[in-house]
Tab-separated table of C-alpha atoms and ligand atoms in Angstrom:
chain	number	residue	atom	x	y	z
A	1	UNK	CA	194.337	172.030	-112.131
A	2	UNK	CA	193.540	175.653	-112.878
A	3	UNK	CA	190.768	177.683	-110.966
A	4	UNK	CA	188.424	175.612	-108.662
A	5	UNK	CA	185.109	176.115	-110.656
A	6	UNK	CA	183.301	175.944	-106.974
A	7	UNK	CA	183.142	175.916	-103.418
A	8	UNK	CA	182.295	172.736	-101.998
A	9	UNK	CA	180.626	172.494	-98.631
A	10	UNK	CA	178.566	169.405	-98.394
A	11	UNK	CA	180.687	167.215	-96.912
A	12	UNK	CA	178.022	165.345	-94.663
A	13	UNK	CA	175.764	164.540	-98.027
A	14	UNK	CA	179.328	163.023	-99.188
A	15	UNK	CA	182.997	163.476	-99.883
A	16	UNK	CA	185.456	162.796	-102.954
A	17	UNK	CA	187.827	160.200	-103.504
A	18	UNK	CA	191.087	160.714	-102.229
A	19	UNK	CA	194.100	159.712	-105.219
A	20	UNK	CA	195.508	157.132	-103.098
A	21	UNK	CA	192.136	155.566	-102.824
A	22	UNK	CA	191.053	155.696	-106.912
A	23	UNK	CA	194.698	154.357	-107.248
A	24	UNK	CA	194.406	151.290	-105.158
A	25	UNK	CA	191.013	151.153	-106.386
A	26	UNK	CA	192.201	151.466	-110.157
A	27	UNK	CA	193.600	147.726	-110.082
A	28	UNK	CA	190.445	145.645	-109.261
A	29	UNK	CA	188.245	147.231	-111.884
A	30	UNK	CA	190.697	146.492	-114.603
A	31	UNK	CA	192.792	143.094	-114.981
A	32	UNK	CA	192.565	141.770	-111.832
A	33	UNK	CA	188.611	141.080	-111.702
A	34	UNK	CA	188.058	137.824	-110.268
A	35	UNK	CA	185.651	136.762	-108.171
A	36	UNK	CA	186.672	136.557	-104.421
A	37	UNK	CA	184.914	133.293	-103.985
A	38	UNK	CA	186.568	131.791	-107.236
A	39	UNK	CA	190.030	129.303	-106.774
A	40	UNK	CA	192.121	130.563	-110.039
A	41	UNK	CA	194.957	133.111	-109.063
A	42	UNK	CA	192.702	136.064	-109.740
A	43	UNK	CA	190.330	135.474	-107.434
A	44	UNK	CA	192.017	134.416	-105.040
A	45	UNK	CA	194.288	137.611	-105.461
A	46	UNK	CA	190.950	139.604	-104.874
A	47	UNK	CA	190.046	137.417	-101.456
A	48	UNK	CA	193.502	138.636	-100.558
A	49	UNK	CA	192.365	142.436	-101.040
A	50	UNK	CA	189.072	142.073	-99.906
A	51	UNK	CA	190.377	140.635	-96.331
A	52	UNK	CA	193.459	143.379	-96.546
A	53	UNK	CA	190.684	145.675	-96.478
A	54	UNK	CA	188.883	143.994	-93.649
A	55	UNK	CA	192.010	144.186	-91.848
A	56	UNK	CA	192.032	148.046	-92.184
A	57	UNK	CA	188.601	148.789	-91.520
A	58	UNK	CA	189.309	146.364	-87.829
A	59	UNK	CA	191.967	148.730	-86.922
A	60	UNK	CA	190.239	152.043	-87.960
A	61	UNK	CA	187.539	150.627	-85.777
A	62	UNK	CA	189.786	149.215	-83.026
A	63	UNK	CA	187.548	146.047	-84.171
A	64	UNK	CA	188.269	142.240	-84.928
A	65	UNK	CA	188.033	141.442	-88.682
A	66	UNK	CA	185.466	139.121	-88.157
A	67	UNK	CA	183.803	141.714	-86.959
A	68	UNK	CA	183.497	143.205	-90.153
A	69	UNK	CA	180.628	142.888	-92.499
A	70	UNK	CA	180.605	144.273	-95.446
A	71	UNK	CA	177.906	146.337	-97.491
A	72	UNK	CA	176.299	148.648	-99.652
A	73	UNK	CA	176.323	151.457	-97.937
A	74	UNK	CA	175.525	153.290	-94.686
A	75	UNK	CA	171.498	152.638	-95.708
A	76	UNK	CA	172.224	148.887	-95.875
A	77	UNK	CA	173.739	148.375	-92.358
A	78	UNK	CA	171.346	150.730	-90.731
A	79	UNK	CA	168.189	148.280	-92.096
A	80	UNK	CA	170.368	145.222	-90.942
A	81	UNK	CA	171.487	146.359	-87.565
A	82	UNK	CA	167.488	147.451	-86.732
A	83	UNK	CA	165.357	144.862	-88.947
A	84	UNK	CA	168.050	142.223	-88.784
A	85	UNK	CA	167.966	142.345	-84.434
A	86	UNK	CA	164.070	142.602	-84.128
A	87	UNK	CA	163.687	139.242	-86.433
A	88	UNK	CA	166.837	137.532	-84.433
A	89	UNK	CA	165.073	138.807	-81.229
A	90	UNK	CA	160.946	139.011	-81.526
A	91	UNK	CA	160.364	135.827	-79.215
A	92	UNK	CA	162.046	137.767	-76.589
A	93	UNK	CA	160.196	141.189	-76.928
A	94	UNK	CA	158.928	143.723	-79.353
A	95	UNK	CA	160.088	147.157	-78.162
A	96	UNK	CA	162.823	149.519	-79.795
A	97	UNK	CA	164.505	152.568	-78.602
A	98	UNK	CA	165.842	155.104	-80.878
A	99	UNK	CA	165.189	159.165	-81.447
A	100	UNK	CA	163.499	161.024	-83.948
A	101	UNK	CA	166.714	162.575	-85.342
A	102	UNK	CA	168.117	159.214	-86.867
A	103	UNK	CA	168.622	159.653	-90.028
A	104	UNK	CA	165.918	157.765	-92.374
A	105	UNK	CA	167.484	154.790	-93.283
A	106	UNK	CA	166.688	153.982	-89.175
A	107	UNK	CA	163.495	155.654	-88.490
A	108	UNK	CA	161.946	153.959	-92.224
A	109	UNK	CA	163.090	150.753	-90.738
A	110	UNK	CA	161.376	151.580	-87.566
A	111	UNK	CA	158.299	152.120	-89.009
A	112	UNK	CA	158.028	149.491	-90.987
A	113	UNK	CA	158.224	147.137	-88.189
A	114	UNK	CA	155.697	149.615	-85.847
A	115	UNK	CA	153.609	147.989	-88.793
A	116	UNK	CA	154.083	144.247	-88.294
A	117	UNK	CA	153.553	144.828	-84.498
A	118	UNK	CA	156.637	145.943	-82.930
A	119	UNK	CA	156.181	148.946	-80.699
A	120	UNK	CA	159.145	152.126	-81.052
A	121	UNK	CA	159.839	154.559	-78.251
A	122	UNK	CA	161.494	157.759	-79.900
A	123	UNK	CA	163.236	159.688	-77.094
A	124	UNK	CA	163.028	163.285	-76.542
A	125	UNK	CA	166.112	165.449	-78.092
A	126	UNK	CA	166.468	168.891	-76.518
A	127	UNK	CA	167.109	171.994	-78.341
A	128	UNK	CA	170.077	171.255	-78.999
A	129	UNK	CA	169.651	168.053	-80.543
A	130	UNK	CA	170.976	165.870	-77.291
A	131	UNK	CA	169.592	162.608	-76.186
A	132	UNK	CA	169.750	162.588	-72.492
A	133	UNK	CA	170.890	159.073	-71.029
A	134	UNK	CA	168.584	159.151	-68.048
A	135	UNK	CA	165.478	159.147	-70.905
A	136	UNK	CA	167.027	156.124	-72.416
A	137	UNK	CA	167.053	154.729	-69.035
A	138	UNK	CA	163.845	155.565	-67.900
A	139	UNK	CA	162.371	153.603	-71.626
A	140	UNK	CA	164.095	150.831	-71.346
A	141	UNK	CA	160.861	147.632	-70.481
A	142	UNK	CA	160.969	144.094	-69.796
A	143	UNK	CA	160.659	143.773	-73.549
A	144	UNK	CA	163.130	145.746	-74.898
A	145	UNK	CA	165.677	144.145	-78.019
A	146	UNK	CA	167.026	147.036	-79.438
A	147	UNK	CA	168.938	150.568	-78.493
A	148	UNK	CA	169.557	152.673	-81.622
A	149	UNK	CA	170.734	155.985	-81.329
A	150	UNK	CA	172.973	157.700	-83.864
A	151	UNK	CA	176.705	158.662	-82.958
A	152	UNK	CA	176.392	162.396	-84.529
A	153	UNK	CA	173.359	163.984	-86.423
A	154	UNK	CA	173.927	164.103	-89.925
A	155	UNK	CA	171.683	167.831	-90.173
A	156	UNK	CA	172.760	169.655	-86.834
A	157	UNK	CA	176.194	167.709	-86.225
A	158	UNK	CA	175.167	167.271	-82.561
A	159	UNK	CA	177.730	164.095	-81.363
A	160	UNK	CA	175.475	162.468	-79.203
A	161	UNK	CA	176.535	160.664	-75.446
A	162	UNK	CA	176.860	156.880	-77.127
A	163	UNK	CA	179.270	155.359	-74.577
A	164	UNK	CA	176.739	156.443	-71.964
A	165	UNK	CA	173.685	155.151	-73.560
A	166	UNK	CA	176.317	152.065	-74.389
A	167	UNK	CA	176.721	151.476	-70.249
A	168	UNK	CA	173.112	151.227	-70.035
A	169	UNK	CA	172.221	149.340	-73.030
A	170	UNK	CA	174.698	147.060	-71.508
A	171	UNK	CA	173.461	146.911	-67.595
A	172	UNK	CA	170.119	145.835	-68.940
A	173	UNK	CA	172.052	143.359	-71.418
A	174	UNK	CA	170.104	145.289	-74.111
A	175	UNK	CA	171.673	145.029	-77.932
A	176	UNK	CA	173.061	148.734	-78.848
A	177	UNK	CA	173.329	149.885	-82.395
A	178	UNK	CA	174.485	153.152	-83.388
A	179	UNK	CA	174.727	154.966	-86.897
A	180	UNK	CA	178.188	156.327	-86.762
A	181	UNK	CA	178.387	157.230	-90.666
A	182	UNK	CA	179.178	161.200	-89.766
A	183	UNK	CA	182.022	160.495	-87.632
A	184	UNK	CA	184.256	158.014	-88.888
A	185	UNK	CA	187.821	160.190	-89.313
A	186	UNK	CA	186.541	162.806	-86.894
A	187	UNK	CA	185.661	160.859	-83.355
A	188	UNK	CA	188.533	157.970	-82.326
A	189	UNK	CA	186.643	154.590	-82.177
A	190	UNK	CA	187.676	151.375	-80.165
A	191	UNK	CA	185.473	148.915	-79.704
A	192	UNK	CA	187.166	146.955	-77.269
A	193	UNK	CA	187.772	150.284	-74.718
A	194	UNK	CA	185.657	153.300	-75.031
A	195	UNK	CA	183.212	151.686	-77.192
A	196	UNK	CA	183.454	148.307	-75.947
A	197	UNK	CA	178.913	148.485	-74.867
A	198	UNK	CA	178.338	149.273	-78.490
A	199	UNK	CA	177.279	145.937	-80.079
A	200	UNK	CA	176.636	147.642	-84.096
A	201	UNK	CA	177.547	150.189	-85.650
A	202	UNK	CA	177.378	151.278	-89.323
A	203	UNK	CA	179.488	152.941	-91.521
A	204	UNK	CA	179.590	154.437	-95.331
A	205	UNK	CA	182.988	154.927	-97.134
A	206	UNK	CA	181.730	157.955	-99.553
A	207	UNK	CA	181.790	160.222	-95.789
A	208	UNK	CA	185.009	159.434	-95.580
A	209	UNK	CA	186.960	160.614	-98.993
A	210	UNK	CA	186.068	156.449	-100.088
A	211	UNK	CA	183.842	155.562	-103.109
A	212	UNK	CA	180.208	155.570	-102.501
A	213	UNK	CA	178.107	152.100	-102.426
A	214	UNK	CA	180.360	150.301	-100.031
A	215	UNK	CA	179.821	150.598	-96.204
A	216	UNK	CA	180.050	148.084	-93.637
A	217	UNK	CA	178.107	146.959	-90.721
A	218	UNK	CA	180.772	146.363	-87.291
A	219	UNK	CA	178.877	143.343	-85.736
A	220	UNK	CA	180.443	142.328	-81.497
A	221	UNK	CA	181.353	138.701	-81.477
A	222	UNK	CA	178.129	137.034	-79.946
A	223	UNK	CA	175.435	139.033	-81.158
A	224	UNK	CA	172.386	137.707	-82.570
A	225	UNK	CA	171.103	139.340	-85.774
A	226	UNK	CA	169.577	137.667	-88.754
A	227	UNK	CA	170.579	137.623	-92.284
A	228	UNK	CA	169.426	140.278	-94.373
A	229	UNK	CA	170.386	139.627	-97.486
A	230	UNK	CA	169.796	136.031	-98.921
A	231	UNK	CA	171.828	133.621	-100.830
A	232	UNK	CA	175.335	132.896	-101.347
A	233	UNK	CA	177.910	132.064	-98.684
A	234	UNK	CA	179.739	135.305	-98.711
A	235	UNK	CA	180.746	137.747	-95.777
A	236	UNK	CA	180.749	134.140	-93.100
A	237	UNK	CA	177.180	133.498	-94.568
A	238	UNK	CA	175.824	136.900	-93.228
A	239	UNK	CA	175.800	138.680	-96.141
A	240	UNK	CA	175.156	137.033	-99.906
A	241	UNK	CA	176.332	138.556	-102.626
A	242	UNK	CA	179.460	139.149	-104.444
A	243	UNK	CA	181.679	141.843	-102.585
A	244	UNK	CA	181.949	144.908	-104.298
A	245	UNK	CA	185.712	144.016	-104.269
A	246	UNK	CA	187.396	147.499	-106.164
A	247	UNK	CA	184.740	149.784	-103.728
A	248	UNK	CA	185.995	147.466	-100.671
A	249	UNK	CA	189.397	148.107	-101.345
A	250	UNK	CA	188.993	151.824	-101.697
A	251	UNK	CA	186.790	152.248	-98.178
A	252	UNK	CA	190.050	150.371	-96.856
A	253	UNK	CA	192.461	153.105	-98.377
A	254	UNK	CA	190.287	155.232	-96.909
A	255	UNK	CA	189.689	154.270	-93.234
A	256	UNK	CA	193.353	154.211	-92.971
A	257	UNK	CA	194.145	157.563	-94.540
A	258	UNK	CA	190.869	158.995	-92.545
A	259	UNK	CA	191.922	157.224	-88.757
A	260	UNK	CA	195.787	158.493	-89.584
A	261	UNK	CA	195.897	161.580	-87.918
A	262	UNK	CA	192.453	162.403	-86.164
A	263	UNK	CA	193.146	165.306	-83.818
A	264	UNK	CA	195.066	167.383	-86.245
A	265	UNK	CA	192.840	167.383	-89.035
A	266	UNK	CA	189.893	168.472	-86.773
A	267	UNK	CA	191.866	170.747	-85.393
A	268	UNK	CA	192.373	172.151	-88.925
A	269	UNK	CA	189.094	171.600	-89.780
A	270	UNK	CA	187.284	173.185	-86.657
A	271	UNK	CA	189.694	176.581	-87.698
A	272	UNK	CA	187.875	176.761	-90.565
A	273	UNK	CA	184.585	176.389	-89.305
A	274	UNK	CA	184.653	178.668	-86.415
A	275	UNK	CA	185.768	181.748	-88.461
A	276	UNK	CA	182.676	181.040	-90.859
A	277	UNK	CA	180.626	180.504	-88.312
A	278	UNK	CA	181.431	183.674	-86.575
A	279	UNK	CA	181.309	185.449	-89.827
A	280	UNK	CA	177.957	184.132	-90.908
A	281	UNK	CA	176.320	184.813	-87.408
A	282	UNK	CA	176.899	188.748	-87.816
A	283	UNK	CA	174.112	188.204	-90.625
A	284	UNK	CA	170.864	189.628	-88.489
A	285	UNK	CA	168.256	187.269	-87.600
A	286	UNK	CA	170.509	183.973	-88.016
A	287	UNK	CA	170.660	181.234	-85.444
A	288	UNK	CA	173.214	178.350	-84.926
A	289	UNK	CA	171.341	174.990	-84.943
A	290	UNK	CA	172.543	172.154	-83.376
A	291	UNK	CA	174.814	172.356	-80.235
A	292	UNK	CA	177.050	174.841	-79.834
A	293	UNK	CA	180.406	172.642	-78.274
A	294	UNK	CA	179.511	169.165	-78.848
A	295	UNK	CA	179.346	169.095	-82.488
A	296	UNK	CA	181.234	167.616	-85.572
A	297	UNK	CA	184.322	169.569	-86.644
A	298	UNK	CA	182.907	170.552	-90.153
A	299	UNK	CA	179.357	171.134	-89.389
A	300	UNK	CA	177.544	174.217	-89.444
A	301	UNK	CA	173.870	174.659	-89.649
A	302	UNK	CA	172.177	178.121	-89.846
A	303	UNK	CA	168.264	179.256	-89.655
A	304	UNK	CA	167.857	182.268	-91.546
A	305	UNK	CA	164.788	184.126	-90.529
A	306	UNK	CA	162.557	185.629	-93.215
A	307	UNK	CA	163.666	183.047	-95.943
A	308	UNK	CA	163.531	180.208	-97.643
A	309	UNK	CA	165.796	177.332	-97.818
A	310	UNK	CA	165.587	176.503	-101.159
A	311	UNK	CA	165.794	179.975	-103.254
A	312	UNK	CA	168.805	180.322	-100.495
A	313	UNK	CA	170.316	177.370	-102.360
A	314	UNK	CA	169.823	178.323	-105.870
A	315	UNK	CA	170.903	181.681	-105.134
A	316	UNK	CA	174.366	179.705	-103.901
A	317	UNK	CA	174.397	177.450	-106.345
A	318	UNK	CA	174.270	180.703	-108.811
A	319	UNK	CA	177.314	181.482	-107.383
A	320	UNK	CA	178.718	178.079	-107.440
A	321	UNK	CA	178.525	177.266	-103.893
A	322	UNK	CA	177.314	173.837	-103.137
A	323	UNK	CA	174.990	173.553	-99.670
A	324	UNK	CA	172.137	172.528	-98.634
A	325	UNK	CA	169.029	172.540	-96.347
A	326	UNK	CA	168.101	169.616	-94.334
A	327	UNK	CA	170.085	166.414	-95.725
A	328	UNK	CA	170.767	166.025	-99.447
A	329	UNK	CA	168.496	162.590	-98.788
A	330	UNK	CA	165.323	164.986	-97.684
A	331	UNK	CA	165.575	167.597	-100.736
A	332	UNK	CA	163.154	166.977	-103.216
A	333	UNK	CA	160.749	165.776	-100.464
A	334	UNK	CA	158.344	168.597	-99.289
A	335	UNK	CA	158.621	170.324	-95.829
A	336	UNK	CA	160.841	171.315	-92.782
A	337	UNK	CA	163.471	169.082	-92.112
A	338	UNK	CA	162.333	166.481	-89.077
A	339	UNK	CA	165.393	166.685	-87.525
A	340	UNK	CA	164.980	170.703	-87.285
A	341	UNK	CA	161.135	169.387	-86.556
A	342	UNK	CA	162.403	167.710	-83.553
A	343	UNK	CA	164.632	169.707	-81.854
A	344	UNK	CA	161.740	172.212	-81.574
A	345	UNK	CA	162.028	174.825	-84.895
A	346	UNK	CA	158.800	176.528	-86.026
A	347	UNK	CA	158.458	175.491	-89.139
A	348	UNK	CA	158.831	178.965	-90.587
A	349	UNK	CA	162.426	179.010	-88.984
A	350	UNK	CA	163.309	175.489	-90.066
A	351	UNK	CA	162.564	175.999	-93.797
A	352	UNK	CA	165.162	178.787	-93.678
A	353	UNK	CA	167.782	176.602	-93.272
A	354	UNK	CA	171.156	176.348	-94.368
A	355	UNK	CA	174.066	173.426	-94.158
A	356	UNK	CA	177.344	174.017	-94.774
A	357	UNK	CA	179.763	171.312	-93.848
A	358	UNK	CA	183.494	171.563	-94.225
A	359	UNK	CA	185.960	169.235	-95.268
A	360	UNK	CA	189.332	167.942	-97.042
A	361	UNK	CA	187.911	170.427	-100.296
A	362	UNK	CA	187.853	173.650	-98.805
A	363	UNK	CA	190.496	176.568	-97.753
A	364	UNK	CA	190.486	179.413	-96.547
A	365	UNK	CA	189.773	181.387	-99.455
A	366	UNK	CA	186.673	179.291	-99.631
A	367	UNK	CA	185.270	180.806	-96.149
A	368	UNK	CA	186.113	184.410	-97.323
A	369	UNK	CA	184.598	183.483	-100.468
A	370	UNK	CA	181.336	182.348	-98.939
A	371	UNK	CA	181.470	185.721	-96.339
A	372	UNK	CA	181.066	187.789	-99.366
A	373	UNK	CA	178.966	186.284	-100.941
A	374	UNK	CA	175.934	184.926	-98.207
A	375	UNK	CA	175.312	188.242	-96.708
A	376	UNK	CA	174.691	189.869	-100.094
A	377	UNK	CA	172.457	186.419	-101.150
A	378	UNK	CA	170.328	187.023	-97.428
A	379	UNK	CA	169.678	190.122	-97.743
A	380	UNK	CA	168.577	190.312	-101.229
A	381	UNK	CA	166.346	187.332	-100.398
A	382	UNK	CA	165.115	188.982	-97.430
A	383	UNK	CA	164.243	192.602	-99.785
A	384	UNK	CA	162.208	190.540	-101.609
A	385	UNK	CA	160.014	188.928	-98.351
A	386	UNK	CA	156.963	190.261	-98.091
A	387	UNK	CA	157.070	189.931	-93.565
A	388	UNK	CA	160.660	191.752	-93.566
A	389	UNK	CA	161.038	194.726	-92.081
A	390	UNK	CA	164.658	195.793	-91.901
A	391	UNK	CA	165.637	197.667	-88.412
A	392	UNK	CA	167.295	200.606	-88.680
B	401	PLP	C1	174.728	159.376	-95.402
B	401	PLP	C2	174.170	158.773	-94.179
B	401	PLP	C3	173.536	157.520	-94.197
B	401	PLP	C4	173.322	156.758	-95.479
B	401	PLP	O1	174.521	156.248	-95.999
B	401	PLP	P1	174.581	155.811	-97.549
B	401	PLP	O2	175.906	155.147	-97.667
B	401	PLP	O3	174.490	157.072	-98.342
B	401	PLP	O4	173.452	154.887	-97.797
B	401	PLP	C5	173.074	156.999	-93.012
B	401	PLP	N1	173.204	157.670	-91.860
B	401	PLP	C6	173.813	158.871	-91.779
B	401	PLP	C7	173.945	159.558	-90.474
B	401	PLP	C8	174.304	159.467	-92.946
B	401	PLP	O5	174.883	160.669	-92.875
């Protein structure tokens, strides 16, 4: 392939396509394009993939198939796991748990339905980013329908304690949804053990080397949630529309490839990101957002003081490094980052903010490539402020 023309490190904001899963992929966008629901040998050869793929995403999950709905996306089953329970549920109460670090395809949700009269409890986060259990506890009311907190924060990479706040959820006989798009591939999942009190939980296949708009939603046997999108009879009647039957195959390639061999690609993973996180905290005035041990493998997130996120970018981007500050789906919207908000960042420290996640695309030529260069980029950025003072 030649020389790689850059560094890639924004693997949260999304990931490439492995071969194996364009290949697999390859076949359903060309000849064999039938409609799943259709009875000719073409469609029915795609209702064969389509449930192969089910299949696969059950045993990444440790899951059912029928537990499997599939999606658009990670946004998709987010706004069905939180609107689709507090329709199912609103004769029984009107309160929601969740944080303020979801990402926004939960809080938007949330506030949508603060508007038509449900009431939200966001729970504190500590510095770190951590929900504590005991505050999920102590919110829990007579009218509570809904538990959503996210499995790991897609800014900070803090993995939060969700078969905890699962036991409780589950005590009270409360309905327990959590956003587990960052950690599919790098935290082991079975729902009928260790996560056997989570009742939802959403996935995307583009943040785990699958093709982006295809996700699913993992919905326990039993639980009531109502339909959120209308029409035909596809996905059991949960779900209308016609699958997305080349990007469902592909997420199946992937979940495979991605559950394979969890502990040794972390492993290799986490080597990586500890020597550029050591190297990048010998910059002066840098902190480590997010906390320290229990975080994903790849994740790194820096505050820079005395500069600003975004020249910090272009400056990278300049030399073909791809980051970024906040999530890729807050750029372009003004202000600090409300995760960095919430975990209790002066704004002047949380717009000097820098992501750098690590995955499948980088080596480690790529971390001494980014060790030369992001000093240099700091401190020339920092020259140019006009409240740094250099101490010598
Ligand atoms: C990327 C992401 C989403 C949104 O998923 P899409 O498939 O891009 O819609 C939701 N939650 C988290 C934590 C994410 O990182």
């Amino acid at each position: 392939m030649g020389e790689k023309h850059f560094v890639y490190m924004d693997h949260a904001a999304t990931t490439f396509s492995k071969p194996e899963v364009v290949e697999a992929m390859r076949y359903f966008l060309k000849e064999h394009f039938g409609n799943p629901s259709a009875l000719y040998s073409i469609g029915r050869e795609a209702r064969e993939a389509v449930e192969t793929a089910r299949e696969q995403l059950a045993k990444g999950l440790g899951a059912e198939p029928e537990e499997i709905y599939f999606t658009s996306g990670g946004t998709e089953s987010d706004n069905w796991a939180v609107k689709g329970t507090a329709f199912a549920r609103r004769k029984e109460g009107k309160h929601i748990i969740t944080t303020p670090i979801e990402h926004h395809a939960v809080l938007y949700p949330c506030e949508y339905l603060e508007t038509k009269g449900f009431d939200v409890t966001y729970l504190p986060v500590d510095g770190d980013g951590l929900v504590d259990p005991a505050d999920v506890e102590a919110a829990i009311r007579d009218d509570t329908i809904l538990i959503s907190v996210m499995y790991a924060n897609n800014e900070v990479g803090t993995l939060e304690p969700v078969p905890e706040i699962g036991k409780i959820a589950a005590e009270k006989g409360i309905p327990f949804h959590t956003d587990a798009v960052q950690v599919i591939g790098k935290v082991p999942l079975d729902m009928k053990r260790a996560h056997s009190d989570v009742d939802m939980l959403s996935l995307s296949s583009h943040k785990f080397y699958g093709p982006k708009g295809v996700g699913a939603l993992y919905i326990r046997k039993g639980v009531e949630i109502d339909n959120y999108m209308h029409g035909g009879a596809q996905e059991r009647g949960k779900r209308a529309g016609t699958e997305n039957v080349a990007g469902i195959v592909g997420m199946g390639k992937a979940i495979e490839l991605a559950t394979a061999d969890i502990e040794a690609h972390n492993k290799e993973i986490r080597k990586l990101r500890d020597r550029l996180r050591k190297g990048v905290l010998e910059i002066p005035h840098t902190r480590l957002n997010g906390h320290p041990e229990k975080r994903l493998p790849g994740n790194l997130n820096f505050s820079f003081e005395f500069i600003e996120g975004e020249s910090l970018l272009l400056m990278l981007d300049q030399a073909r490094i791809c980051g970024s500050t906040g999530s890729a789906c807050t750029s372009g919207s003004a202000g600090p980052s409300h995760v960095l908000t919430a975990i209790g960042l002066p704004p002047k420290i949380a717009q000097g903010s820098l992501r750098l996640t690590l995955g499948d695309a980088n080596s480690e030529e790529d971390i001494d490539y980014v060790l030369e260069v992001l000093p240099e980029v700091v401190e020339k950025l920092r020259a140019m402020s006009p409240f740094y003072k250099p101490t010598t």
